[in-house]
JSON list of C-alpha atoms in Angstrom, two decimals:
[
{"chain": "B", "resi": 605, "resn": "UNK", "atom": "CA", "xyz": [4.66, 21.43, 23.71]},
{"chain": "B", "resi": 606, "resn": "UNK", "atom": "CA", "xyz": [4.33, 22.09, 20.07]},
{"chain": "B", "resi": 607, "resn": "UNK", "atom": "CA", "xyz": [0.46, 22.86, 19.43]},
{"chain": "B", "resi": 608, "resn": "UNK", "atom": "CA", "xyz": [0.01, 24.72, 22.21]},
{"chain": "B", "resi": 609, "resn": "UNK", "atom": "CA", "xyz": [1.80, 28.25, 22.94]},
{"chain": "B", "resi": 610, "resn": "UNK", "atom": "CA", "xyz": [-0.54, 29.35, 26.09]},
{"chain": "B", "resi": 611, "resn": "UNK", "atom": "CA", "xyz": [0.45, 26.50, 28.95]},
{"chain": "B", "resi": 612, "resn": "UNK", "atom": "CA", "xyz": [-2.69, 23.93, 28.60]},
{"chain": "B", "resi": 613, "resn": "UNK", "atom": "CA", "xyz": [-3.88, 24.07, 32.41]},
{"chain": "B", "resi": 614, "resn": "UNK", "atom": "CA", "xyz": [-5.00, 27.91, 32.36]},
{"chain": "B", "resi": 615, "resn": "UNK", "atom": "CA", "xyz": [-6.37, 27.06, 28.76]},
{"chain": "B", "resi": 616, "resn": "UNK", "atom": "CA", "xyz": [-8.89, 24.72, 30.71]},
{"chain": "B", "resi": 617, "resn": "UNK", "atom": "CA", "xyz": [-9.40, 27.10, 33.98]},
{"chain": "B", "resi": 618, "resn": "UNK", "atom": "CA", "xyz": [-10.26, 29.39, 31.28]},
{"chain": "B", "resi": 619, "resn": "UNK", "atom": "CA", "xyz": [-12.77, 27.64, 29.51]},
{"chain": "B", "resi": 620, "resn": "UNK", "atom": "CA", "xyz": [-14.20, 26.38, 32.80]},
{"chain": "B", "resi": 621, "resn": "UNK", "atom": "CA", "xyz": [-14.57, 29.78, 34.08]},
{"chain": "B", "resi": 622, "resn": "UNK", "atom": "CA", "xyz": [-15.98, 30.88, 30.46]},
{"chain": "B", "resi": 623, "resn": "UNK", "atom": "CA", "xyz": [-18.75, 28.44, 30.84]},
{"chain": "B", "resi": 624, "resn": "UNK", "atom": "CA", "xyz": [-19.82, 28.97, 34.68]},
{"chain": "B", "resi": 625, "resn": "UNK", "atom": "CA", "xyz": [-19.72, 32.42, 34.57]},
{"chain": "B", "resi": 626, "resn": "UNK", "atom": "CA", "xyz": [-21.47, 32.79, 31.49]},
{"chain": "B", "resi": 627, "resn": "UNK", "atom": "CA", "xyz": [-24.26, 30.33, 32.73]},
{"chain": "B", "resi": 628, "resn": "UNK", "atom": "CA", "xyz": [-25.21, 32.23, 35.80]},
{"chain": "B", "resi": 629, "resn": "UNK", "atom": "CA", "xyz": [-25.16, 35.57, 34.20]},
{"chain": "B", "resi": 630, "resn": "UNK", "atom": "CA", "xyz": [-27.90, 36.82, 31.07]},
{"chain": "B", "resi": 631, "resn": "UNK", "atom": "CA", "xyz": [-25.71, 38.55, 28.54]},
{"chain": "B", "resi": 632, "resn": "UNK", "atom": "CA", "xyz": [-26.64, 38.04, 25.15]},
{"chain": "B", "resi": 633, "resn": "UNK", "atom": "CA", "xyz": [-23.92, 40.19, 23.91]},
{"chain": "B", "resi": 634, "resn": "UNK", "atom": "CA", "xyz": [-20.81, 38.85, 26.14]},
{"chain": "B", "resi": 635, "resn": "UNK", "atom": "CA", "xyz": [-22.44, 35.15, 24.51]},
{"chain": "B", "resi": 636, "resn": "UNK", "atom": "CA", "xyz": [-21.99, 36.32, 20.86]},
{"chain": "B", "resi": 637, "resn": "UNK", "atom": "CA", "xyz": [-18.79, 37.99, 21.19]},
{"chain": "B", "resi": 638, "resn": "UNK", "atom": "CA", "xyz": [-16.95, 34.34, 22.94]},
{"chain": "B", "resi": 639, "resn": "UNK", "atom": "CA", "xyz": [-18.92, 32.74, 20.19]},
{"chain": "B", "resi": 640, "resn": "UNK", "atom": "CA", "xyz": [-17.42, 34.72, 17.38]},
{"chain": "B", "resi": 641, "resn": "UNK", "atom": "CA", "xyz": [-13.53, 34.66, 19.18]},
{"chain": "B", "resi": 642, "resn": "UNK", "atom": "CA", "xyz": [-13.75, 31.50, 19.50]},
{"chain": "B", "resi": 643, "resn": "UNK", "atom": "CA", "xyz": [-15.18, 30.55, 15.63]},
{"chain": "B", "resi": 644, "resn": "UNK", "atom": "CA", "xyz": [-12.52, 32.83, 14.50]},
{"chain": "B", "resi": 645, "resn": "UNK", "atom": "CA", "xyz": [-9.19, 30.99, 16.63]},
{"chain": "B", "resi": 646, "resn": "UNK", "atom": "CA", "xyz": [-10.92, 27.98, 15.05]},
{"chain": "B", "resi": 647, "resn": "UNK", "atom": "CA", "xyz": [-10.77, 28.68, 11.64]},
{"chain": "B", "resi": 648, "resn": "UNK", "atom": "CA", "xyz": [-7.62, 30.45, 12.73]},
{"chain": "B", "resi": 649, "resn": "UNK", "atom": "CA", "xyz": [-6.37, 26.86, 13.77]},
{"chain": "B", "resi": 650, "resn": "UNK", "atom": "CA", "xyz": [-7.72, 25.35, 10.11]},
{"chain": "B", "resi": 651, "resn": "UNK", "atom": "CA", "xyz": [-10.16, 23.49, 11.73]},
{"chain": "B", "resi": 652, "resn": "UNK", "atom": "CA", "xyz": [-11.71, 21.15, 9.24]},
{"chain": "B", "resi": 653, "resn": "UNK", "atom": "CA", "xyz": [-14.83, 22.06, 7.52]},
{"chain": "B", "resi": 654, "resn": "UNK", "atom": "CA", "xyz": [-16.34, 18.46, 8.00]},
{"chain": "B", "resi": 655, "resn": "UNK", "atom": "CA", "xyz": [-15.49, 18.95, 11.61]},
{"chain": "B", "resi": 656, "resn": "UNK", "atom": "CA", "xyz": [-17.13, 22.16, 11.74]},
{"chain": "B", "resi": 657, "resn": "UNK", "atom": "CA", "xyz": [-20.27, 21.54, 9.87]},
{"chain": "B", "resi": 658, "resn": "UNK", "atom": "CA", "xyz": [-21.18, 18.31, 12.42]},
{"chain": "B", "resi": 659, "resn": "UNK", "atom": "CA", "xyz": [-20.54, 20.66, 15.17]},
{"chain": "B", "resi": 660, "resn": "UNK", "atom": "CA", "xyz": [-22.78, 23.16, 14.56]},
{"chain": "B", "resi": 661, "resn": "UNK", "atom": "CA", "xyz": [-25.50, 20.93, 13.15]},
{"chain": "B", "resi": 662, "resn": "UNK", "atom": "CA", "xyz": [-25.46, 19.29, 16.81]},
{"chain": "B", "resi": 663, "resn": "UNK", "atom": "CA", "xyz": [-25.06, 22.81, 18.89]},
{"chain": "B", "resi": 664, "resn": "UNK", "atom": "CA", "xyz": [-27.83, 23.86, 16.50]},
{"chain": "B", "resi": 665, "resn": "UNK", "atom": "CA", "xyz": [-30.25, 21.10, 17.17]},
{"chain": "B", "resi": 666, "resn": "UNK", "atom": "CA", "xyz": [-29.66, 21.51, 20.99]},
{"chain": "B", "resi": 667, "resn": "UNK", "atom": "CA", "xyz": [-29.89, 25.65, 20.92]},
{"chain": "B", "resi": 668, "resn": "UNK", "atom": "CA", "xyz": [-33.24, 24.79, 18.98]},
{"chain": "B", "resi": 669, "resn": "UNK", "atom": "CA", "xyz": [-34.33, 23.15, 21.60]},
{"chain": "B", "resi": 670, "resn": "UNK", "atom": "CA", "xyz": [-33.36, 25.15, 24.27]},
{"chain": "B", "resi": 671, "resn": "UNK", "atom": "CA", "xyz": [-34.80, 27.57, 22.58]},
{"chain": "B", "resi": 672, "resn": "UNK", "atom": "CA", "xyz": [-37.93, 26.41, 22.20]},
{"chain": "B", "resi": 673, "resn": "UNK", "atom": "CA", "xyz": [-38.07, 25.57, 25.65]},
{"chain": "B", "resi": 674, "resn": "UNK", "atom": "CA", "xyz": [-37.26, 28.89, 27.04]},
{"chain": "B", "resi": 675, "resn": "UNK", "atom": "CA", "xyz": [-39.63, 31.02, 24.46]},
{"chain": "B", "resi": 676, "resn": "UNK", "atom": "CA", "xyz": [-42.15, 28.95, 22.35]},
{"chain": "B", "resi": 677, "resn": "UNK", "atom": "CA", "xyz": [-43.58, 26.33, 24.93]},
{"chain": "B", "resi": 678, "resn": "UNK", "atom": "CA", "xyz": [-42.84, 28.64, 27.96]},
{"chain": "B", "resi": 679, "resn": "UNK", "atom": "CA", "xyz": [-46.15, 30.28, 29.78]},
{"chain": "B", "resi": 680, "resn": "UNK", "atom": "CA", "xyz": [-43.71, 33.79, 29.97]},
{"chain": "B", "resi": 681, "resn": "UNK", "atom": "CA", "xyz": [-42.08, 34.27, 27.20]},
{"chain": "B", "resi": 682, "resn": "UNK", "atom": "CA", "xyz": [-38.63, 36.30, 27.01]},
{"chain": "B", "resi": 683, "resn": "UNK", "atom": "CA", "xyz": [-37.44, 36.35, 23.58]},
{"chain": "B", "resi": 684, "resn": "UNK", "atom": "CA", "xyz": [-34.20, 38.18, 24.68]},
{"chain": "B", "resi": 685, "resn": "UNK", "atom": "CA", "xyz": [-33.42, 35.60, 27.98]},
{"chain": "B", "resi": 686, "resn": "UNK", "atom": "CA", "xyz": [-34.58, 32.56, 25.17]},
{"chain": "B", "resi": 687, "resn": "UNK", "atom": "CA", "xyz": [-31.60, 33.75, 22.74]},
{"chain": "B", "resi": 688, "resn": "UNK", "atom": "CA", "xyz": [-29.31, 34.01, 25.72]},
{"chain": "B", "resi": 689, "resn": "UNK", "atom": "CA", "xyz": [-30.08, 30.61, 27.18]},
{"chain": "B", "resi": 690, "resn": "UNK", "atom": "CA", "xyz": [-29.99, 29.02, 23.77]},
{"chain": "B", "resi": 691, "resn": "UNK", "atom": "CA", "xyz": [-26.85, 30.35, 22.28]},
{"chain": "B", "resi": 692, "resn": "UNK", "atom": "CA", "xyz": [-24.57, 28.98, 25.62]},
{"chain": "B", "resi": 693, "resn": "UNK", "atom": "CA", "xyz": [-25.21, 26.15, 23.82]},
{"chain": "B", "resi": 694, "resn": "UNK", "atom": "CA", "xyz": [-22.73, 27.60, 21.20]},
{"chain": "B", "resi": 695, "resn": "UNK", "atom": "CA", "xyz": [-20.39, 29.30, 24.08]},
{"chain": "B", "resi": 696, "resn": "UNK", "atom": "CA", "xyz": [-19.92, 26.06, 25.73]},
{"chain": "B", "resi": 697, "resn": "UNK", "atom": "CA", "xyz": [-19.62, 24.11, 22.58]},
{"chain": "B", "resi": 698, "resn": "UNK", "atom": "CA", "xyz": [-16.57, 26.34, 20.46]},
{"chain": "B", "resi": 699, "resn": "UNK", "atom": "CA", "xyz": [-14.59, 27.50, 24.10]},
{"chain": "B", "resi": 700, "resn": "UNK", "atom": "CA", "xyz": [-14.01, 23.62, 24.37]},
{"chain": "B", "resi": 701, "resn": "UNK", "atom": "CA", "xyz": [-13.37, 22.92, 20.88]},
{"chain": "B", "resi": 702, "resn": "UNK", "atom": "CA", "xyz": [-10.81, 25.30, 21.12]},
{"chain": "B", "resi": 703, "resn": "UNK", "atom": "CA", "xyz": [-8.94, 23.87, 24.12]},
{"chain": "B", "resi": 704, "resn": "UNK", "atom": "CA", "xyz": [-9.32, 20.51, 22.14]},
{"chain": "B", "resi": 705, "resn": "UNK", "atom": "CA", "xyz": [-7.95, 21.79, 18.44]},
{"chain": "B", "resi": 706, "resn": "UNK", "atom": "CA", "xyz": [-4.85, 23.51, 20.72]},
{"chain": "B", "resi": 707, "resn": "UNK", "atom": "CA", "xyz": [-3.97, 20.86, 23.00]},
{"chain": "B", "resi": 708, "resn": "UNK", "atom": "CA", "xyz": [-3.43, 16.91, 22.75]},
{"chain": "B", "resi": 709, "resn": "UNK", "atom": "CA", "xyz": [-4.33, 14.79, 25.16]},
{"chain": "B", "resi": 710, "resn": "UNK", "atom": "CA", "xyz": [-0.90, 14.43, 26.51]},
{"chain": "B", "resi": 711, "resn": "UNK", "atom": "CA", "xyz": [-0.05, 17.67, 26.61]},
{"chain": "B", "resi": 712, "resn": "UNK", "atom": "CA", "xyz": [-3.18, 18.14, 29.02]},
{"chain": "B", "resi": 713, "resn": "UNK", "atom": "CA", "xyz": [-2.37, 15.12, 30.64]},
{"chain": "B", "resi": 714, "resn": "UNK", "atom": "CA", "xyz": [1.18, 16.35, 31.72]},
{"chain": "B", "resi": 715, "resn": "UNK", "atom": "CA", "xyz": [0.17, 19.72, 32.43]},
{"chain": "B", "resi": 716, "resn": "UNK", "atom": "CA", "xyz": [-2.39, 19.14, 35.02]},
{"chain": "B", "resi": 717, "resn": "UNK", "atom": "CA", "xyz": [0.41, 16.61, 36.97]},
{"chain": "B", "resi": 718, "resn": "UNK", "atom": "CA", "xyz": [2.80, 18.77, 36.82]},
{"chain": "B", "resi": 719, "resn": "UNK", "atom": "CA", "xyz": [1.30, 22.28, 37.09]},
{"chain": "B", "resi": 720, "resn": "UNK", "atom": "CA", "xyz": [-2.18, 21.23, 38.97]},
{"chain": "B", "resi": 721, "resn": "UNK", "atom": "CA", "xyz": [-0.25, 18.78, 41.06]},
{"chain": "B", "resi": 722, "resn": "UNK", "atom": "CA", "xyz": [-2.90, 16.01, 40.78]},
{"chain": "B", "resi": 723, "resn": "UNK", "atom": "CA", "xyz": [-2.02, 12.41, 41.12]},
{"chain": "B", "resi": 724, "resn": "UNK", "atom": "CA", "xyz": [0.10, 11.34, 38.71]},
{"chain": "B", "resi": 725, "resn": "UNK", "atom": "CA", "xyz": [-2.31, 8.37, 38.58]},
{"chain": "B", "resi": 726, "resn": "UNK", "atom": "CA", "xyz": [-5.27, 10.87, 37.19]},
{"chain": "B", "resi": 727, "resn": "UNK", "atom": "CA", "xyz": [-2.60, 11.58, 34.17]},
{"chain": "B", "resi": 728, "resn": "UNK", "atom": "CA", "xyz": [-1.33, 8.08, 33.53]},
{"chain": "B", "resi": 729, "resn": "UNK", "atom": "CA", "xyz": [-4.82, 6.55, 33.58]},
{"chain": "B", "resi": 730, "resn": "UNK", "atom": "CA", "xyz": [-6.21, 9.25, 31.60]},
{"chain": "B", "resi": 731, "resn": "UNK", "atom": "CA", "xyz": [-3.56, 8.50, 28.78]},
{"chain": "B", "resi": 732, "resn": "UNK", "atom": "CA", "xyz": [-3.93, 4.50, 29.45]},
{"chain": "B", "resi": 733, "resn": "UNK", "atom": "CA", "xyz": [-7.91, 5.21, 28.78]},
{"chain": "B", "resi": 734, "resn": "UNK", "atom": "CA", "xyz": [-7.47, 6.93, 25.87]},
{"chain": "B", "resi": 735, "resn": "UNK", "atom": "CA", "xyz": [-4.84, 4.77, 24.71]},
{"chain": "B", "resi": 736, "resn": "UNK", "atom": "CA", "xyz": [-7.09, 1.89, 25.54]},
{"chain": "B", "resi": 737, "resn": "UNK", "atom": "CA", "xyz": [-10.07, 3.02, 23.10]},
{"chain": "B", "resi": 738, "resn": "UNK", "atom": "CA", "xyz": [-8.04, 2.24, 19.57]},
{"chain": "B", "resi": 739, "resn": "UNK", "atom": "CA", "xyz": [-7.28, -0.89, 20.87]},
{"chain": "B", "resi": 740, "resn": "UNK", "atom": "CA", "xyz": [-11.03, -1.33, 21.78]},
{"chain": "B", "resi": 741, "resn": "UNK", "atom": "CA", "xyz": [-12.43, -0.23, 18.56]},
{"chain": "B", "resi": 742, "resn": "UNK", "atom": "CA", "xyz": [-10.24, -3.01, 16.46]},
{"chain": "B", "resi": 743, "resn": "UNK", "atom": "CA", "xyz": [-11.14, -5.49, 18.46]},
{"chain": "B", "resi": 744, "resn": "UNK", "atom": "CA", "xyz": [-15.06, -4.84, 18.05]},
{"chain": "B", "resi": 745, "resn": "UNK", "atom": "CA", "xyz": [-14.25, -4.71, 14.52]},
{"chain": "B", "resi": 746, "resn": "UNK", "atom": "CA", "xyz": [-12.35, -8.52, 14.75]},
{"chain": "B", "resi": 747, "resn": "UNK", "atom": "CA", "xyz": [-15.00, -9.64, 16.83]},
{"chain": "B", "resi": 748, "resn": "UNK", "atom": "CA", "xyz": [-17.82, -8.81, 14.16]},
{"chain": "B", "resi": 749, "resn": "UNK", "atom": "CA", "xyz": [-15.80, -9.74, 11.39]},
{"chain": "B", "resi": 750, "resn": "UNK", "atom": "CA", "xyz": [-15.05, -13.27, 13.45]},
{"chain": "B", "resi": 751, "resn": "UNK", "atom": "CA", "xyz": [-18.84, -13.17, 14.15]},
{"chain": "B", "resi": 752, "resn": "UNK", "atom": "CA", "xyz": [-20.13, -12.98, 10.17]},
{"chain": "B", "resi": 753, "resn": "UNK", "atom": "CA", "xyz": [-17.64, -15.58, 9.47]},
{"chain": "B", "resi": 754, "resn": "UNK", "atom": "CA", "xyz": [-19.62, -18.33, 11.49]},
{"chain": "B", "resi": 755, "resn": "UNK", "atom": "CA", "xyz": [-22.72, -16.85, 10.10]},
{"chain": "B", "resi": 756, "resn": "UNK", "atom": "CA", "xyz": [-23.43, -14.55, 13.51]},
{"chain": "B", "resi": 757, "resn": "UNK", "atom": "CA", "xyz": [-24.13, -11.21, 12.49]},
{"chain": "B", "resi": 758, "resn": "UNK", "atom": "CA", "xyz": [-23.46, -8.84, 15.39]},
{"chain": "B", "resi": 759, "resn": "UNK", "atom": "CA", "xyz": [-25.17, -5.64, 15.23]},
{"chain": "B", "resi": 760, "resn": "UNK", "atom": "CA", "xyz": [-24.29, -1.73, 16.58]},
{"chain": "B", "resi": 761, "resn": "UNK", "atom": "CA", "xyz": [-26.42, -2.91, 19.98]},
{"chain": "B", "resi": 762, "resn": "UNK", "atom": "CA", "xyz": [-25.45, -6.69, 20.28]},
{"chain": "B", "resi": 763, "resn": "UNK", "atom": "CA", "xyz": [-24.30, -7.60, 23.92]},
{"chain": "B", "resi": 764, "resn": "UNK", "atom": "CA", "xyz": [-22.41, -9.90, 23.08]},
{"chain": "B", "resi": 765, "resn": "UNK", "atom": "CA", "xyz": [-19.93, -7.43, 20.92]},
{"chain": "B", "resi": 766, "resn": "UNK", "atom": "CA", "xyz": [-19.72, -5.21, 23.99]},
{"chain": "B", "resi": 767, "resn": "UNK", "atom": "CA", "xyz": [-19.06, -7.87, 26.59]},
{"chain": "B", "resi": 768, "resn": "UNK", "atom": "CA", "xyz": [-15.78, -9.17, 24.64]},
{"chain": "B", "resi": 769, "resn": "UNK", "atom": "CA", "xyz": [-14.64, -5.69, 23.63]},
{"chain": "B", "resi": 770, "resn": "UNK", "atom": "CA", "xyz": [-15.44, -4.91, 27.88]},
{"chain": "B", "resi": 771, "resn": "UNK", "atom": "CA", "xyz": [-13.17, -8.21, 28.30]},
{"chain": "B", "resi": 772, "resn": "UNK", "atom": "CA", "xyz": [-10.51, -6.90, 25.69]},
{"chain": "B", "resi": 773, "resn": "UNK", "atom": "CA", "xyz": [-10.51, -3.33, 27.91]},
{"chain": "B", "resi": 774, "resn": "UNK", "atom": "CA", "xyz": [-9.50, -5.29, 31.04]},
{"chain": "B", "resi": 775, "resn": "UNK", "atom": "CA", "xyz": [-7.03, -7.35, 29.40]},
{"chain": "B", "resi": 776, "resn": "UNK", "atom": "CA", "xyz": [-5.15, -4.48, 28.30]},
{"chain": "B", "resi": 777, "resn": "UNK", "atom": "CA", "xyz": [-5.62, -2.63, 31.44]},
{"chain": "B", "resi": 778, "resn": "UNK", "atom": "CA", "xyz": [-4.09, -5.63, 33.55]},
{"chain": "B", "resi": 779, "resn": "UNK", "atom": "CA", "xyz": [-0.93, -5.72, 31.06]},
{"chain": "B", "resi": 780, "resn": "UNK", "atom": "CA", "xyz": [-0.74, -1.84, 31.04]},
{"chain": "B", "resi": 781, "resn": "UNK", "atom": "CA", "xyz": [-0.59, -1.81, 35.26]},
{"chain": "B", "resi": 782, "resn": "UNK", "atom": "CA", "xyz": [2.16, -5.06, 35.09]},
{"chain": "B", "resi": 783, "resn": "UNK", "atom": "CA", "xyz": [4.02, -2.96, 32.52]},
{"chain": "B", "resi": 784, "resn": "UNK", "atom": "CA", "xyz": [3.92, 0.51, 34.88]},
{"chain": "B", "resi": 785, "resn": "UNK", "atom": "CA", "xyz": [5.13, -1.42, 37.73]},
{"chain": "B", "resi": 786, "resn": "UNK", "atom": "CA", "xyz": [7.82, -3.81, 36.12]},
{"chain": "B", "resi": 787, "resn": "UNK", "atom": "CA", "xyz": [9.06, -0.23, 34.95]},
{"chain": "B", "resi": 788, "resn": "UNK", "atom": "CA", "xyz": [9.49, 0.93, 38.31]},
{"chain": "B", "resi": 789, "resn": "UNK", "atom": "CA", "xyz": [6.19, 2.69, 38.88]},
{"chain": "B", "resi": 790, "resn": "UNK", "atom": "CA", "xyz": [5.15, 3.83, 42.03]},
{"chain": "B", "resi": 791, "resn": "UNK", "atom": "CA", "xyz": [1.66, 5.44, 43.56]},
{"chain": "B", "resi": 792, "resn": "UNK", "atom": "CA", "xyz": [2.97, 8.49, 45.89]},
{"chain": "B", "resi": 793, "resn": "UNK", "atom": "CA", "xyz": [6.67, 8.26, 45.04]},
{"chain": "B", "resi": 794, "resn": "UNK", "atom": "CA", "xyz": [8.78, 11.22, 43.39]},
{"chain": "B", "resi": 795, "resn": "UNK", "atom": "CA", "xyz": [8.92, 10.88, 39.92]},
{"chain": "B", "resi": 796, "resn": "UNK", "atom": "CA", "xyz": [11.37, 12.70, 36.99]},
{"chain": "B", "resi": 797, "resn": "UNK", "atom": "CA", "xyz": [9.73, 14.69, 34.41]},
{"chain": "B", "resi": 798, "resn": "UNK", "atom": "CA", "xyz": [10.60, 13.67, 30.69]},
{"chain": "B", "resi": 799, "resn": "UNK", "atom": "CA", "xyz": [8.41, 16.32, 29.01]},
{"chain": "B", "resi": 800, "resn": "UNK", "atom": "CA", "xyz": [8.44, 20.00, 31.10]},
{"chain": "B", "resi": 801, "resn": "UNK", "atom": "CA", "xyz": [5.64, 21.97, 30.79]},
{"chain": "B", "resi": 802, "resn": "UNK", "atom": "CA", "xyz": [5.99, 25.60, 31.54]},
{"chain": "B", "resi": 803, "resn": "UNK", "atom": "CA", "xyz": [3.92, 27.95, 33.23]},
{"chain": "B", "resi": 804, "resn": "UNK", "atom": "CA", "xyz": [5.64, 31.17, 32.89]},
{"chain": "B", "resi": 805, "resn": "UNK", "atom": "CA", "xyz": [4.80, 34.63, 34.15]},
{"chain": "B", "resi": 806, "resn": "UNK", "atom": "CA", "xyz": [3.35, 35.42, 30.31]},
{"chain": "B", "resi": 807, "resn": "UNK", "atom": "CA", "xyz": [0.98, 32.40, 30.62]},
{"chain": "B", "resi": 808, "resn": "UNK", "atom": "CA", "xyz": [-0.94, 33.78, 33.90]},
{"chain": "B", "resi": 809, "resn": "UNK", "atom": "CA", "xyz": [-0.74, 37.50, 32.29]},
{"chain": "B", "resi": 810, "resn": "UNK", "atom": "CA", "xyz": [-3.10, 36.67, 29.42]},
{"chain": "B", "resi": 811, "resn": "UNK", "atom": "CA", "xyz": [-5.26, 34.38, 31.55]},
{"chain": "B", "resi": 812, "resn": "UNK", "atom": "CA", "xyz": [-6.23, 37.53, 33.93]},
{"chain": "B", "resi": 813, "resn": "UNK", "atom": "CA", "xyz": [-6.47, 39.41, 31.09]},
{"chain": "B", "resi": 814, "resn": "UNK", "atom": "CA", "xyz": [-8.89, 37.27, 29.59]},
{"chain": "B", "resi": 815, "resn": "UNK", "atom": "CA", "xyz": [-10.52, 36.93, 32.57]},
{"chain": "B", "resi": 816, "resn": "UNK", "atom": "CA", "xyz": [-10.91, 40.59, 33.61]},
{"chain": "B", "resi": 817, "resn": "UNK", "atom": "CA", "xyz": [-11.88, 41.15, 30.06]},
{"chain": "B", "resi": 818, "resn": "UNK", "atom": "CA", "xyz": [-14.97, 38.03, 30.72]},
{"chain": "B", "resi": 819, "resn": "UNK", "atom": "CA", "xyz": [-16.10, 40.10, 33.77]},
{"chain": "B", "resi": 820, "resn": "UNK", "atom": "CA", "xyz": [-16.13, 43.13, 32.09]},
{"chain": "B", "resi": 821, "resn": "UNK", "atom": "CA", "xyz": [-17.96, 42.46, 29.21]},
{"chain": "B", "resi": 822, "resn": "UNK", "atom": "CA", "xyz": [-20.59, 39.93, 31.44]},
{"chain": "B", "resi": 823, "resn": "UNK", "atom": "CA", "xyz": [-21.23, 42.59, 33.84]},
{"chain": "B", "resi": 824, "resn": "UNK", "atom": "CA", "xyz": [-21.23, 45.87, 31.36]},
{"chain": "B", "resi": 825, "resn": "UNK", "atom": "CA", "xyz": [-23.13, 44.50, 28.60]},
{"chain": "B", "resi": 826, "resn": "UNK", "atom": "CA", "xyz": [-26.75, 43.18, 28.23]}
]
């Protein structure tokens, strides 16, 4: 584990919790003040300002409209439940970009085998799927490119560009099973860890910190 310091399991129990909690309980205040912690760990992390300026011109659009949902087209309007309702839009968005600037998909991957003890076919397929995607991508790009050369022009919502890149997917999932098992995979059986990853008494101290600190401020401020 290199990008991540805090083990990458609590990270997501964290932002899980972060998001339910804050869904079921109005606090304006408890909203802005994960919003700004978690803006500032991004730009702590150097997220990139391209990055950051598509994701809050998305969050924006959709707090907009939750907004204008909650206060503008709504028979009783609540300006202060309206700003609450809108900005989880933000909460939800930055808590999970910061699990995704800290940890890779590996990382995650590993961590919820070995420290969540699911299936160690949720992690391999989850890094086979993602694995899968580049793969995916060059091939639509082939098959377009293969397409204009015969004088086929194969737009964004063609079919026919989806059904071979579909056909591509399979093909690679097929080899990447034959590979697993030739390799000595098995579904159930105990396996060796190459990678560790940690979960040390430090790791769940910050975690209940955090959380207590969630309660606190949900409960305590408006």
């Amino acid at each position: 584990m290199t990008k991540s310091k805090i083990n990458p399991s609590l990270k997501f129990l964290l932002t899980l919790i972060i998001s339910l909690e804050l869904s079921f309980k109005v606090s304006l205040f408890s909203n802005v003040i994960v919003i700004v912690l978690s803006l500032a760990y991004l730009l702590y992390r150097r997220i990139k300002p391209k990055a950051l300026g598509r994701m809050l011109l998305a969050t924006g659009l959709a707090a907009i409209t939750v907004f204008s949902s909650g206060y503008i087209f709504s028979d009783h309007r609540d300006l202060w439940y309206a700003l609450d309702i809108s900005s989880r839009a933000f909460v939800y968005t930055f808590t999970t970009a910061c699990l995704t600037i800290s940890t890779t998909a590996e990382e995650m991957a590993r961590s919820l085998e070995q420290n969540l003890h699911l299936p160690s076919k949720f992690a391999y397929g989850t890094l086979a799927a993602l694995n899968i995607i580049p793969r995916m991508q060059a091939a639509v790009k082939q098959i377009r490119v293969a397409g204009m050369m015969r004088g086929v022009y194969l737009s964004f919502w063609s079919p026919v560009l989806y059904f071979n890149a579909i056909l591509v997917a399979l093909n690679s999932a097929d080899n990447l099973a034959q590979g697993m098992e030739s390799h000595g995979y098995r579904e159930g059986a105990l396996r060796s860890v190459i990678v560790e990853v940690p979960l040390t008494n430090k790791d769940w101290l910050l975690f209940i910190i955090a959380v207590l600190l969630l309660n606190l401020g949900a409960f305590l401020l408006p």
